[in-house]
Amino acid sequence: MALKQPKFQRRAEDRPREICSAALDVFSEKGFAAAKLDEIARRAGVSKGTLYLYFKDKEDLFRAVVRDTVAPNIDAVREMVEAADLPFADIIRMFLPRFAAITRQVPVGAVAKMVIGESRNFPELAKVWHDEVVTGALGTIGGLIERAQTKGEVRGGDPRLHAFTLMGPMLMGLLWRETLQPAGGVPVDLEALAKQHAETVLAGLLK
């Protein structure tokens, strides 16, 4: 008869994920500077000493949060749109609402706001966000636009700049929701923005 594995051994491999999940919540709520490792450890149900077994400092933990909780969701959307054998217009109509939906599941806006607000004092935040999220997202969109240009679906122009045009209003919507809406700004329906913006940008891009 096999021995029952002790609980602490069964859960050990889950600890980094649980710590990252707790850190994401604390970073989103308090920002990077005000986030305390003691609170992150408490929310993750581990000791501060245990946290240091997996992460050397707060910057290292932020890097893991982005790689393990934010980037995989962006990668999933990228894989979806790259695998879709559809006209460019249909891909954009699928991509933007899906991006908006992800921001309801993962606090992308709160983390982006934190990076923008605190990157002067913590430049590593901006580097991690750029390398792990922004570069891949813009590269994917730029690649889709370049492919559509080759097929004759989309007007000429720098694909990377077109990608900025496509994502700019979505970022504005996220920052509005995280920064101005709590201060009394009229709420923005990001899903509705995604659908309307898709039609607006397609009217300018499509041949």
Tab-separated table of C-alpha atoms in Angstrom:
chain	number	residue	atom	x	y	z
A	1	MET	CA	0.000	0.000	0.000
A	2	ALA	CA	1.451	3.355	-1.075
A	3	LEU	CA	2.123	5.894	1.620
A	4	LYS	CA	0.011	9.031	1.512
A	5	GLN	CA	2.141	11.980	0.510
A	6	PRO	CA	2.331	14.662	3.207
A	7	LYS	CA	0.304	17.765	2.471
A	8	PHE	CA	3.286	20.116	2.574
A	9	GLN	CA	5.063	18.035	-0.094
A	10	ARG	CA	2.008	17.894	-2.316
A	11	ARG	CA	1.629	21.676	-2.220
A	12	ALA	CA	5.283	22.727	-2.437
A	13	GLU	CA	5.277	22.992	-6.227
A	14	ASP	CA	2.201	25.235	-6.076
A	15	ARG	CA	3.798	27.791	-3.788
A	16	PRO	CA	5.460	30.011	-6.437
A	17	ARG	CA	2.153	30.263	-8.300
A	18	GLU	CA	0.252	31.062	-5.105
A	19	ILE	CA	2.815	33.705	-4.135
A	20	CYS	CA	2.594	35.283	-7.601
A	21	SER	CA	-1.186	35.363	-7.385
A	22	ALA	CA	-1.048	37.090	-3.990
A	23	ALA	CA	1.606	39.507	-5.240
A	24	LEU	CA	-0.512	40.426	-8.259
A	25	ASP	CA	-3.378	41.359	-5.936
A	26	VAL	CA	-1.168	43.426	-3.642
A	27	PHE	CA	0.650	45.193	-6.477
A	28	SER	CA	-2.690	46.003	-8.115
A	29	GLU	CA	-4.164	47.382	-4.894
A	30	LYS	CA	-1.201	49.250	-3.410
A	31	GLY	CA	1.339	49.839	-6.157
A	32	PHE	CA	4.905	48.604	-6.190
A	33	ALA	CA	6.563	50.924	-3.647
A	34	ALA	CA	3.839	50.461	-1.033
A	35	ALA	CA	3.536	46.702	-1.505
A	36	LYS	CA	5.085	44.829	1.424
A	37	LEU	CA	6.552	41.359	1.147
A	38	ASP	CA	5.101	40.565	4.579
A	39	GLU	CA	1.577	41.155	3.286
A	40	ILE	CA	2.207	39.206	0.092
A	41	ALA	CA	3.492	36.259	2.128
A	42	ARG	CA	0.514	36.454	4.478
A	43	ARG	CA	-1.994	36.449	1.610
A	44	ALA	CA	-0.177	33.530	-0.002
A	45	GLY	CA	-0.313	31.624	3.281
A	46	VAL	CA	3.455	31.298	3.623
A	47	SER	CA	6.130	32.813	5.816
A	48	LYS	CA	8.298	35.648	4.571
A	49	GLY	CA	11.246	33.282	4.786
A	50	THR	CA	9.483	30.845	2.478
A	51	LEU	CA	8.872	33.665	-0.015
A	52	TYR	CA	12.615	34.311	-0.143
A	53	LEU	CA	13.212	30.674	-1.061
A	54	TYR	CA	11.622	31.411	-4.442
A	55	PHE	CA	12.226	35.134	-5.039
A	56	LYS	CA	15.312	37.137	-4.127
A	57	ASP	CA	13.557	40.513	-3.846
A	58	LYS	CA	10.422	42.448	-4.801
A	59	GLU	CA	11.669	43.177	-8.323
A	60	ASP	CA	12.256	39.482	-8.918
A	61	LEU	CA	8.749	38.759	-7.667
A	62	PHE	CA	7.251	41.368	-10.005
A	63	ARG	CA	9.100	39.778	-12.923
A	64	ALA	CA	7.618	36.406	-12.012
A	65	VAL	CA	4.132	37.912	-11.658
A	66	VAL	CA	4.279	39.319	-15.180
A	67	ARG	CA	5.712	36.143	-16.666
A	68	ASP	CA	3.382	33.756	-14.856
A	69	THR	CA	0.065	35.612	-14.674
A	70	VAL	CA	-0.043	38.405	-17.280
A	71	ALA	CA	2.137	37.260	-20.174
A	72	PRO	CA	0.485	33.799	-20.551
A	73	ASN	CA	-2.902	35.447	-21.137
A	74	ILE	CA	-1.414	37.723	-23.784
A	75	ASP	CA	0.339	34.715	-25.317
A	76	ALA	CA	-2.948	32.803	-25.448
A	77	VAL	CA	-4.563	35.598	-27.449
A	78	ARG	CA	-1.522	35.761	-29.716
A	79	GLU	CA	-1.690	32.032	-30.415
A	80	MET	CA	-5.406	32.294	-31.090
A	81	VAL	CA	-5.151	35.083	-33.647
A	82	GLU	CA	-2.027	33.703	-35.319
A	83	ALA	CA	-3.705	30.318	-35.778
A	84	ALA	CA	-6.944	31.808	-37.118
A	85	ASP	CA	-7.203	31.367	-40.887
A	86	LEU	CA	-9.517	34.340	-41.286
A	87	PRO	CA	-9.570	37.665	-43.105
A	88	PHE	CA	-7.786	40.457	-41.257
A	89	ALA	CA	-11.047	42.249	-40.457
A	90	ASP	CA	-12.475	39.163	-38.749
A	91	ILE	CA	-9.289	38.675	-36.722
A	92	ILE	CA	-9.384	42.252	-35.424
A	93	ARG	CA	-13.087	41.938	-34.573
A	94	MET	CA	-12.165	38.847	-32.554
A	95	PHE	CA	-8.921	40.128	-31.042
A	96	LEU	CA	-9.957	43.455	-29.511
A	97	PRO	CA	-13.006	42.142	-27.589
A	98	ARG	CA	-10.929	39.196	-26.397
A	99	PHE	CA	-8.272	41.584	-25.113
A	100	ALA	CA	-10.972	43.576	-23.307
A	101	ALA	CA	-12.312	40.377	-21.720
A	102	ILE	CA	-8.850	39.423	-20.433
A	103	THR	CA	-8.582	42.745	-18.624
A	104	ARG	CA	-11.623	41.705	-16.586
A	105	GLN	CA	-9.971	38.422	-15.594
A	106	VAL	CA	-6.445	39.724	-14.959
A	107	PRO	CA	-5.736	43.237	-13.617
A	108	VAL	CA	-3.722	44.269	-16.668
A	109	GLY	CA	-4.847	47.875	-16.315
A	110	ALA	CA	-3.868	48.116	-12.658
A	111	VAL	CA	-0.407	46.705	-13.363
A	112	ALA	CA	0.057	48.984	-16.388
A	113	LYS	CA	-0.937	51.977	-14.261
A	114	MET	CA	1.573	50.930	-11.614
A	115	VAL	CA	4.359	50.548	-14.172
A	116	ILE	CA	3.641	53.981	-15.672
A	117	GLY	CA	3.414	55.669	-12.299
A	118	GLU	CA	6.463	54.080	-10.662
A	119	SER	CA	8.892	53.308	-13.487
A	120	ARG	CA	10.975	56.443	-12.842
A	121	ASN	CA	11.896	55.186	-9.384
A	122	PHE	CA	11.831	51.519	-10.408
A	123	PRO	CA	12.989	51.344	-14.058
A	124	GLU	CA	13.113	47.562	-13.871
A	125	LEU	CA	9.301	47.536	-13.855
A	126	ALA	CA	9.159	49.212	-17.257
A	127	LYS	CA	11.817	46.907	-18.657
A	128	VAL	CA	9.984	43.783	-17.538
A	129	TRP	CA	6.649	45.098	-18.856
A	130	HIS	CA	8.253	46.060	-22.165
A	131	ASP	CA	10.117	42.786	-22.622
A	132	GLU	CA	7.445	40.382	-21.400
A	133	VAL	CA	4.207	42.036	-22.550
A	134	VAL	CA	4.462	45.041	-24.857
A	135	THR	CA	7.087	43.759	-27.287
A	136	GLY	CA	5.245	40.505	-27.900
A	137	ALA	CA	1.837	42.147	-28.218
A	138	LEU	CA	2.988	44.829	-30.659
A	139	GLY	CA	5.041	42.286	-32.581
A	140	THR	CA	2.040	40.029	-32.984
A	141	ILE	CA	-0.261	42.812	-34.147
A	142	GLY	CA	2.397	44.264	-36.429
A	143	GLY	CA	2.951	40.835	-37.932
A	144	LEU	CA	-0.766	40.388	-38.584
A	145	ILE	CA	-0.921	43.787	-40.268
A	146	GLU	CA	2.151	43.082	-42.385
A	147	ARG	CA	0.661	39.742	-43.461
A	148	ALA	CA	-2.602	41.462	-44.367
A	149	GLN	CA	-0.685	44.087	-46.373
A	150	THR	CA	1.017	41.309	-48.319
A	151	LYS	CA	-2.389	39.801	-49.086
A	152	GLY	CA	-3.670	43.173	-50.240
A	153	GLU	CA	-6.232	43.468	-47.439
A	154	VAL	CA	-4.719	46.463	-45.666
A	155	ARG	CA	-3.351	49.807	-46.790
A	156	GLY	CA	0.376	50.503	-46.782
A	157	GLY	CA	2.227	52.093	-43.905
A	158	ASP	CA	4.505	51.068	-41.072
A	159	PRO	CA	2.896	47.968	-39.480
A	160	ARG	CA	4.305	48.871	-36.070
A	161	LEU	CA	2.743	52.334	-36.190
A	162	HIS	CA	-0.548	50.802	-37.301
A	163	ALA	CA	-0.287	48.529	-34.246
A	164	PHE	CA	0.085	51.583	-32.003
A	165	THR	CA	-3.015	53.078	-33.636
A	166	LEU	CA	-4.934	49.872	-33.015
A	167	MET	CA	-4.008	49.499	-29.339
A	168	GLY	CA	-3.837	53.155	-28.249
A	169	PRO	CA	-7.558	53.607	-27.460
A	170	MET	CA	-7.613	50.281	-25.606
A	171	LEU	CA	-4.777	51.434	-23.347
A	172	MET	CA	-6.549	54.760	-22.832
A	173	GLY	CA	-9.702	52.902	-21.844
A	174	LEU	CA	-7.770	50.782	-19.341
A	175	LEU	CA	-6.083	53.772	-17.739
A	176	TRP	CA	-9.376	55.679	-17.615
A	177	ARG	CA	-10.987	52.757	-15.815
A	178	GLU	CA	-8.129	52.463	-13.323
A	179	THR	CA	-7.365	56.150	-12.725
A	180	LEU	CA	-10.202	58.505	-13.651
A	181	GLN	CA	-13.272	56.350	-13.125
A	182	PRO	CA	-12.584	55.959	-9.373
A	183	ALA	CA	-12.277	59.770	-9.206
A	184	GLY	CA	-15.741	60.257	-10.658
A	185	GLY	CA	-15.151	59.774	-14.368
A	186	VAL	CA	-17.995	58.302	-16.389
A	187	PRO	CA	-17.447	54.510	-16.587
A	188	VAL	CA	-16.103	53.113	-19.842
A	189	ASP	CA	-17.404	49.810	-21.200
A	190	LEU	CA	-14.141	48.377	-22.509
A	191	GLU	CA	-15.875	45.608	-24.444
A	192	ALA	CA	-18.101	48.157	-26.219
A	193	LEU	CA	-15.047	50.321	-26.892
A	194	ALA	CA	-13.264	47.316	-28.399
A	195	LYS	CA	-16.123	46.564	-30.794
A	196	GLN	CA	-16.612	50.185	-31.853
A	197	HIS	CA	-12.899	50.852	-32.230
A	198	ALA	CA	-12.465	47.727	-34.355
A	199	GLU	CA	-14.936	49.091	-36.880
A	200	THR	CA	-13.390	52.576	-36.784
A	201	VAL	CA	-9.823	51.403	-37.326
A	202	LEU	CA	-10.835	48.885	-39.979
A	203	ALA	CA	-12.561	51.647	-41.931
A	204	GLY	CA	-9.178	53.368	-42.157
A	205	LEU	CA	-6.987	50.313	-42.705
A	206	LEU	CA	-8.905	48.138	-45.124
A	207	LYS	CA	-8.521	48.647	-48.855
